[in-house]
XYZ file of C-alpha atoms in Angstrom:
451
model
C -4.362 -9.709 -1.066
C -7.578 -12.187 -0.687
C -6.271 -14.855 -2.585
C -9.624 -16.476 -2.982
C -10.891 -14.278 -6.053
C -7.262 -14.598 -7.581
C -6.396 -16.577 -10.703
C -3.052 -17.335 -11.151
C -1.147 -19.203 -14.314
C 2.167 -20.388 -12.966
C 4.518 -20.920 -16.208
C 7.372 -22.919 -15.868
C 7.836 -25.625 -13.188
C 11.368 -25.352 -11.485
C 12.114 -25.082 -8.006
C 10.306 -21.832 -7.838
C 7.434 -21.983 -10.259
C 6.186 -24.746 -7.676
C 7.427 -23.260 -4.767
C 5.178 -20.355 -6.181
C 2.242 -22.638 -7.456
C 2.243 -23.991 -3.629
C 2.354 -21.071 -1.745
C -0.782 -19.818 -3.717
C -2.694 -23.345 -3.618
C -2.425 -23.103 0.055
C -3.672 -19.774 0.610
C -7.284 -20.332 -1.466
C -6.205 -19.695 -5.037
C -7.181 -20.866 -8.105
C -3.881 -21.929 -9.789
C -3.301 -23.250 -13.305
C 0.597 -24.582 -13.935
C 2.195 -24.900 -17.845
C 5.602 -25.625 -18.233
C 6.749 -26.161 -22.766
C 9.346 -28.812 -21.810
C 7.730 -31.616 -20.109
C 10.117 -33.837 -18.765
C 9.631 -36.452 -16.069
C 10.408 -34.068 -13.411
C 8.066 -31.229 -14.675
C 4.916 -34.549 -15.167
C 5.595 -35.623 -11.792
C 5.448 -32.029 -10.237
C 2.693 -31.427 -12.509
C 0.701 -34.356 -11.052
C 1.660 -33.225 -7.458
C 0.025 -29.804 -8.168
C -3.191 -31.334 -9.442
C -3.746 -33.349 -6.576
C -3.864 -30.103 -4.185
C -6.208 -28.548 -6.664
C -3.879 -26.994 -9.745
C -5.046 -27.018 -12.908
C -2.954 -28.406 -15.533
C -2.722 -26.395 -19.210
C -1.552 -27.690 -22.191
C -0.075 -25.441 -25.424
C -3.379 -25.928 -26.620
C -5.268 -24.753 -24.030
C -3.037 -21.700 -23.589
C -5.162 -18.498 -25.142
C -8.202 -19.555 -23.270
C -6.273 -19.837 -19.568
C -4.380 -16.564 -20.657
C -8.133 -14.954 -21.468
C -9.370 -16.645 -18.008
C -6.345 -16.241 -15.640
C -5.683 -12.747 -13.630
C -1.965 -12.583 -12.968
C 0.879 -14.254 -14.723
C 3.512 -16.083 -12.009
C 6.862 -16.324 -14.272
C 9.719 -18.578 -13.851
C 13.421 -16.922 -14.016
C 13.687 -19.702 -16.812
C 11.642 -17.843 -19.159
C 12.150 -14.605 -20.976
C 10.154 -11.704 -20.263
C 9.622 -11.129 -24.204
C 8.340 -15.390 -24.253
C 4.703 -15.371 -26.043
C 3.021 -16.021 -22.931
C 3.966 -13.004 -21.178
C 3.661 -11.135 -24.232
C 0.165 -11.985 -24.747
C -0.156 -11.782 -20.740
C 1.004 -8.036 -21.208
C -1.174 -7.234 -24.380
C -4.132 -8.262 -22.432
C -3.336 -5.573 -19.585
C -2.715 -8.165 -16.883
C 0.109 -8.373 -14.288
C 3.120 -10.480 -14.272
C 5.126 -11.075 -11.559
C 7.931 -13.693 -10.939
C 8.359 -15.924 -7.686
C 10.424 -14.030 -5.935
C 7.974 -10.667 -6.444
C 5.666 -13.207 -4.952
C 7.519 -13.422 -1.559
C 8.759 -9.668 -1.748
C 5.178 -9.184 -0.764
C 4.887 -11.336 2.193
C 8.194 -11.675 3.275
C 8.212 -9.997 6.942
C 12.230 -10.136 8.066
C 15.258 -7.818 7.106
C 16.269 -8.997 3.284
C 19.476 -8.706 2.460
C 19.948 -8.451 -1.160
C 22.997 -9.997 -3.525
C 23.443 -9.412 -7.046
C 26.266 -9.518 -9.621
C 27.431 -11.270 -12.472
C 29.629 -13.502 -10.167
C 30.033 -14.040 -6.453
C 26.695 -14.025 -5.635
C 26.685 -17.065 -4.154
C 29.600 -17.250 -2.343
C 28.822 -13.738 -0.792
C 25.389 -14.863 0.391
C 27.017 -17.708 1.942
C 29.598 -15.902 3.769
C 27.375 -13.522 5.173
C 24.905 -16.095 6.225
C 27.557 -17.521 7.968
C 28.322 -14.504 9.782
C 24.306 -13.843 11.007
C 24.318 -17.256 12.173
C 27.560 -17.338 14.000
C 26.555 -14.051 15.753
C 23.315 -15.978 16.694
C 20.813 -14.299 14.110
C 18.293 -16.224 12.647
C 18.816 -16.559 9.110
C 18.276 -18.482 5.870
C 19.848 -18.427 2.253
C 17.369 -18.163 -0.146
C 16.390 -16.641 -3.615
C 18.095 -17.787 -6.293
C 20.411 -19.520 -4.098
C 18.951 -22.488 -4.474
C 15.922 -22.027 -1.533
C 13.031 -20.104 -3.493
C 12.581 -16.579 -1.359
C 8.432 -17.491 -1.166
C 9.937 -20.623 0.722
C 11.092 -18.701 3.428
C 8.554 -16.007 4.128
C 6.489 -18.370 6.747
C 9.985 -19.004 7.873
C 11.461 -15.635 8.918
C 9.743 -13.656 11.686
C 10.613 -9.680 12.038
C 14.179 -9.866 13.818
C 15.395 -12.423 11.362
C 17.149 -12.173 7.929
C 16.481 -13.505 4.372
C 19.923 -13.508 2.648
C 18.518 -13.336 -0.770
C 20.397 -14.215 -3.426
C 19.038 -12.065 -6.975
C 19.664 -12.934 -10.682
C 19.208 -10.675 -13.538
C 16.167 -13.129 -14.689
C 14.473 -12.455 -11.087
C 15.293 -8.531 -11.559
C 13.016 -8.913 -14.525
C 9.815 -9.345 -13.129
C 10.746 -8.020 -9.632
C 9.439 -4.470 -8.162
C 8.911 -4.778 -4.538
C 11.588 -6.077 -2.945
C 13.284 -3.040 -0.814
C 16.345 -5.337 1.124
C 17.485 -3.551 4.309
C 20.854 -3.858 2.652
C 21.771 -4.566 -1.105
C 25.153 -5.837 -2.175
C 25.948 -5.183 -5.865
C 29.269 -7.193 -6.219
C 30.339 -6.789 -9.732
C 29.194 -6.300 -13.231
C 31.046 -7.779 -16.362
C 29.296 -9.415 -19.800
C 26.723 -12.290 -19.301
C 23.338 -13.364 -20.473
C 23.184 -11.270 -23.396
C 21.517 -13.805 -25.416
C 18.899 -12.647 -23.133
C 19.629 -9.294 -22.506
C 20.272 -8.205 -26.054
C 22.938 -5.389 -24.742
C 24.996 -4.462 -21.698
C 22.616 -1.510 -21.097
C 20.154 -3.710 -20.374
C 21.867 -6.160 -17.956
C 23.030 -3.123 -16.224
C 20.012 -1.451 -16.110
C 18.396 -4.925 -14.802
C 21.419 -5.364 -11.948
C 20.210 -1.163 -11.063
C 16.796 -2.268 -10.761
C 17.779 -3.975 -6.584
C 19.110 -0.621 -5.709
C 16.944 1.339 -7.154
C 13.727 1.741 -5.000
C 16.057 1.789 -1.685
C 15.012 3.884 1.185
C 17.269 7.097 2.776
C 17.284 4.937 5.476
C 19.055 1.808 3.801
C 22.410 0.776 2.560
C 23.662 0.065 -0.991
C 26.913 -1.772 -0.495
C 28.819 -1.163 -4.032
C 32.062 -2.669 -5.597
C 34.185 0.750 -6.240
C 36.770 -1.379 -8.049
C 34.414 -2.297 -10.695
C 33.537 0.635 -12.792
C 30.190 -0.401 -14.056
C 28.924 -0.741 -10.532
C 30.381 2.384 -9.771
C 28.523 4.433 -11.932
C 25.091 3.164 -10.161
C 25.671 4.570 -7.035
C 23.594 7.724 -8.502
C 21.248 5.311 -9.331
C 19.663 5.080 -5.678
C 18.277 7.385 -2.371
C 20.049 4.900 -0.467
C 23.114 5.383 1.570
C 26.277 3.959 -1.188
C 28.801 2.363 1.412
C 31.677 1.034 -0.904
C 33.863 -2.130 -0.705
C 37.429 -1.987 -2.924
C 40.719 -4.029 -2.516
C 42.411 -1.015 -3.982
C 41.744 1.998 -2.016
C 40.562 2.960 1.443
C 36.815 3.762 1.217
C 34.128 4.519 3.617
C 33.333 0.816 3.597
C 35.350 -2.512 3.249
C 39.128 -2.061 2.166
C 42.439 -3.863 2.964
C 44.964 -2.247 4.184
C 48.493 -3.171 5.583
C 47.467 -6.605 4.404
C 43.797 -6.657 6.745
C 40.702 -6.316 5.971
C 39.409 -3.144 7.237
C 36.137 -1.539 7.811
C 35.903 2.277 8.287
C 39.175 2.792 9.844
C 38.907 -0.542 12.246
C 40.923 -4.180 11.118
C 38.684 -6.553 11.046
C 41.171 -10.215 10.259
C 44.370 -10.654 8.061
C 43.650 -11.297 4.424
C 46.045 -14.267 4.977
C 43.524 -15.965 7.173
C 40.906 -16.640 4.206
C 40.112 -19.921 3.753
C 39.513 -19.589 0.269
C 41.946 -17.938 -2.223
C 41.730 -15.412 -5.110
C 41.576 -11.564 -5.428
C 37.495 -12.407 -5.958
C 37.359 -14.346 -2.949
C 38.882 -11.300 -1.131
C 36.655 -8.871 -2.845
C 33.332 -11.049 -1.793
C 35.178 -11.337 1.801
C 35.081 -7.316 1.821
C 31.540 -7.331 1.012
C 30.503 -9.254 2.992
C 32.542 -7.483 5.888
C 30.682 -4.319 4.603
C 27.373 -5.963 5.446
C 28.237 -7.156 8.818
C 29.460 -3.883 9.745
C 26.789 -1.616 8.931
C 24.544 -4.625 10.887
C 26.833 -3.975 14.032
C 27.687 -7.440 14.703
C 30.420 -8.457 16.698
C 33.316 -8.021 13.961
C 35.707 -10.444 15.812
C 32.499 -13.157 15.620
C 32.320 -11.999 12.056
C 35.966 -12.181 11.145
C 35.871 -16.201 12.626
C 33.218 -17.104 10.499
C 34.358 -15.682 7.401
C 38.307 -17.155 7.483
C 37.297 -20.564 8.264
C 34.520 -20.443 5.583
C 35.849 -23.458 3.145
C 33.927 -21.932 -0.017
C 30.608 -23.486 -1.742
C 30.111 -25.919 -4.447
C 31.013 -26.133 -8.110
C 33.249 -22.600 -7.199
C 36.778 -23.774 -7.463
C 36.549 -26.713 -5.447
C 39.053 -29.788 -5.434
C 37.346 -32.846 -6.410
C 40.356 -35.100 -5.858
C 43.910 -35.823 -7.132
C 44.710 -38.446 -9.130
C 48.089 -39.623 -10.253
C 49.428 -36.573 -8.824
C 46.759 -34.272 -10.957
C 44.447 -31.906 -9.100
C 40.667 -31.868 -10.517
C 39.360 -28.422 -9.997
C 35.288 -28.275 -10.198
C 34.420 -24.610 -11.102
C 31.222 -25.272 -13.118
C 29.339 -22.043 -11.707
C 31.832 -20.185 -13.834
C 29.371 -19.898 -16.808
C 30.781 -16.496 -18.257
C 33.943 -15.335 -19.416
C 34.895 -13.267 -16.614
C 34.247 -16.178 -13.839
C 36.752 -18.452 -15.746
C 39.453 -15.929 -15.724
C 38.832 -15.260 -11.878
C 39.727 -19.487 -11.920
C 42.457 -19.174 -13.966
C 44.046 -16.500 -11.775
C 43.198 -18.313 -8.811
C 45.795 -21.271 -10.174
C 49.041 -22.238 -8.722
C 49.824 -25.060 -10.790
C 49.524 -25.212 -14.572
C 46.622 -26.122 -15.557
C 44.552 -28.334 -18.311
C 41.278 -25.755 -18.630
C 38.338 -27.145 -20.399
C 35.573 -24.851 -21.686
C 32.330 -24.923 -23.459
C 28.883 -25.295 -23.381
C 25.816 -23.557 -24.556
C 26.426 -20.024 -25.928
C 25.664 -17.321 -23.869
C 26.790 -14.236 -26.513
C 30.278 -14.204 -25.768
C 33.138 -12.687 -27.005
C 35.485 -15.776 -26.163
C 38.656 -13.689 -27.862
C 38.995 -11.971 -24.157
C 39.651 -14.791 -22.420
C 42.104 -16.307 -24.824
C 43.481 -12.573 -24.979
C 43.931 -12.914 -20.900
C 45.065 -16.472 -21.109
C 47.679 -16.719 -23.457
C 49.720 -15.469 -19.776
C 48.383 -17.439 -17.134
C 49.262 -20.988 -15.724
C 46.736 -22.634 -18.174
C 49.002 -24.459 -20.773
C 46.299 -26.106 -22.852
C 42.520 -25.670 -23.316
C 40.354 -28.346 -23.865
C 37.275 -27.039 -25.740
C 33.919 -28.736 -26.217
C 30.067 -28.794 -26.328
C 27.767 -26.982 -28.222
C 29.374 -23.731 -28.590
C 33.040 -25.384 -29.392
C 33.340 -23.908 -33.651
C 32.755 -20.584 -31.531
C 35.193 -20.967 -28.997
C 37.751 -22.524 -31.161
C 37.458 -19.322 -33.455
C 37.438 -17.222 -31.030
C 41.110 -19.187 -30.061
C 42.962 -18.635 -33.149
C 41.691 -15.010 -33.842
C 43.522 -14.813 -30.500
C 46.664 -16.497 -31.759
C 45.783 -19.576 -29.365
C 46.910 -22.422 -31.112
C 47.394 -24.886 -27.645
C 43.987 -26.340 -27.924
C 42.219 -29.576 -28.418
C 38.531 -30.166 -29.514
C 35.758 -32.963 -28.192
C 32.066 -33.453 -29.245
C 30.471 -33.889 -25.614
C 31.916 -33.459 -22.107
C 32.412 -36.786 -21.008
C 35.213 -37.471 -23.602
C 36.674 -33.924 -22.930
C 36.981 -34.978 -19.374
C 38.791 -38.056 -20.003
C 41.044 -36.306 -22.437
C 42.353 -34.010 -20.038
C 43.928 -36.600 -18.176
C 45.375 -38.039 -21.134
C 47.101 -34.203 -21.357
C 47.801 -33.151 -17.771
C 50.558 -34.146 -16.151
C 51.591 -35.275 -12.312
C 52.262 -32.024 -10.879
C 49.407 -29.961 -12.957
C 45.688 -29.795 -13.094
C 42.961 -29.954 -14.755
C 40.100 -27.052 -14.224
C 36.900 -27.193 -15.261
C 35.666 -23.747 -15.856
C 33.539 -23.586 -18.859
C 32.594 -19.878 -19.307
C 29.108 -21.232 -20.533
C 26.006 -21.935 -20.000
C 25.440 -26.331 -18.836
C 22.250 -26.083 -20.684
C 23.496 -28.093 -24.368
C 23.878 -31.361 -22.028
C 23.003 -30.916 -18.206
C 19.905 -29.357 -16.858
C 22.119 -27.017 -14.351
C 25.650 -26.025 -13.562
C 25.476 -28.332 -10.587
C 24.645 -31.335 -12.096
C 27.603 -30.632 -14.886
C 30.222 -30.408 -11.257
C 28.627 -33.549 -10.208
C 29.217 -35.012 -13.483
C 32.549 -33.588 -13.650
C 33.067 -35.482 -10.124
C 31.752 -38.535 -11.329
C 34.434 -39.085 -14.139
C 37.107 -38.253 -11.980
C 36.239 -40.776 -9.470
C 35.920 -43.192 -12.399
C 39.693 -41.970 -13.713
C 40.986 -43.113 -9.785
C 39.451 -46.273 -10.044
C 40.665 -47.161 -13.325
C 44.433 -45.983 -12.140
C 43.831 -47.929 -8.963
């Protein structure tokens, strides 16, 4: 591509709309950047942009840069059916997202991660594997790193461990990964989506334009992810917890893969059947790589786990504080709940995300969690949702700060208290993270009160 006769209109100004609007600036292109919420962030970035030659477009200014501009670079942040891509896509012109951006530069292996949960963690974990079998390799995508980041980064023996949302899949065509890792697929995002049909068919859309010659590494235990493996040329390698596959699988308490142990389930750092399912994944990858499985199994038994994923903030007055804000859907929060061994004060809520909330009080009513603290935007929802259930051990708050400090009021020394909302952060906090560091915050104020 000569980027000098290229327009671009970068829309929305996250990490990766500039990552995007600075890989293109560099290489010769005219750029224009337009972002609807302009907070002090998005001004400053905004400003930053201009200075290396951007042009800044207001909602005014909007049909004229859309008549004027070539190719449409969209943020995961905004929906593909948004006016602006709509009137992008009535005018004949291409969009493309960020990460379709560094699909076609990126030079290295790409190993891909999908899923409605454990993405994260499985990028990490086999990151950490690469690296401590000396590969060069870098985390990226929607991980946290944009993937066009990385691309001047990554030379051809190296690896981009990529991680892929369903908002990426939508404007993403070229990315063929060496390997793709579908880890599981259970209800999220339909407020976007509209449908399950069309989150699966989005998740589909990594596997899809594989190679003979490349892997699709597939969760068998998860039915919906089991029915894609038609859905690619690729070689389907499975992972499963349950049976013995031509993959990942435990057996006689190990994790296996194709016929070989690989390390004692036992030896996992980080609990939880999901844990062990990402663990097998990951496995899969490493094997069909041909690292050095006994490098492999170190690095993934002393991995510790990642951020905001069931992590222990601190105990006070003899009450653990569980941070599991990255479980935004209904499924991740009963993955948390299982994960428990000590009953538990749960709090939930947030911004809707088109949930039925029944199945997790449905799932609940039998776990360790002996009251539910339910709050934020979505909390007339939830709370219905509780009683069609025949949940009556609930309490309600207004915001999250007050729902915090009421679960200590509830939990007692010997309990905990686990944040896993199974929504969206968006009705206070401008990500999941900073909700866990919130989260983190209040505790550390509850120990310095007791102290």
């Amino acid at each position: 591509m000569y980027f000098g006769n290229q327009k671009f209109m970068v829309a929305g100004l996250s990490r990766s709309g500039e990552a995007a609007a600075q890989f293109l600036l560099a290489r010769g292109a005219k750029v224009w950047v337009y972002d609807d919420v302009v907070t002090d962030t998005v001004a400053e970035t905004v400003k930053k942009l201009q200075d290396k030659g951007a042009k800044a477009v207001s909602a005014e200014e909007l049909s004229d840069a859309v008549a004027e501009c070539d190719v449409l670079v969209l943020s995961p942040g905004i929906p593909i059916d948004n006016a602006l891509p709509i009137a992008f896509r009535k005018a004949g012109k291409n969009i493309i997202g960020e990460c379709e951006l560094g699909a076609m530069f990126i030079k290295s292996n790409v190993i891909a991660v999908t899923g409605t949960n454990g993405k994260t963690t499985t990028v990490t974990m086999i990151d950490c594997a690469l690296r401590a079998c000396g590969k060069n390799s870098i985390p990226c995508g929607n991980y946290g790193n944009p993937l066009i980041n990385v691309v001047g980064e990554l030379g051809y023996d190296d690896f981009a461990v990529a991680e892929i949302s369903s908002f990426q899949l939508e404007t993403l065509f070229s990315l063929r990964p060496h390997i793709a890792v579908i880890t599981n697929i259970t209800e999220d995002h339909l407020n976007r989506h509209y449908n399950m049909e069309n989150y699966i068919f989005l998740k589909s859309k990594l596997i899809r334009s594989l190679r003979e010659s490349e892997y699709a590494v597939l969760n068998y235990d998860d039915e919906n992810v089991r029915k894609l493996a038609s859905s690619t040329r690729g070689k389907v390698v499975w992972f499963s917890a349950c049976r013995q596959t031509d993959g990942a699988y435990v057996q006689d308490g190990a994790v296996c893969f194709r016929g070989k142990p690989c390390f004692p389930v036992a030896k996992l750092a980080v609990g939880g059947a999901h844990n062990i399912l990402n663990a097998l994944a990951a496995t899969a990858v490493c094997g069909l790589l041909g690292l050095d499985m006994s490098l492999v199994a170190e690095a993934l038994c002393s991995f510790k786990g990642v951020r905001h994923r069931t992590e222990l903030v601190r105990e006070v007055n003899g009450v653990e504080y569980i941070d599991d804000s990255k479980g935004t859907n209904v499924d991740a929060t009963l993955k948390a709940v299982a994960s428990l061994k000590r009953p538990a004060v749960l709090l939930v809520g947030g911004k809707d995300k088109g949930y039925d909330y029944g199945v997790l009080f449905e799932n609940i009513a039998e776990s360790k969690v002996i009251h539910v603290i339910i709050y934020g935007e979505n909390r007339f929802k939830v709370s219905e949702a509780a009683l069609r259930a025949g949940f009556y051990t609930f309490s309600m708050c207004t915001d999250f700060c007050s729902a915090v400090k009421l679960s200590s009021l509830v939990a007692k020394s010997g309990q905990c208290v686990l944040l896993s909302p199974a929504s969206s952060s968006f009705d206070e906090f401008s990500s999941f993270e900073e909700r866990g560091d919130r989260f983190a915050d209040i505790v550390g104020g509850l120990a310095d009160d007791r102290a």
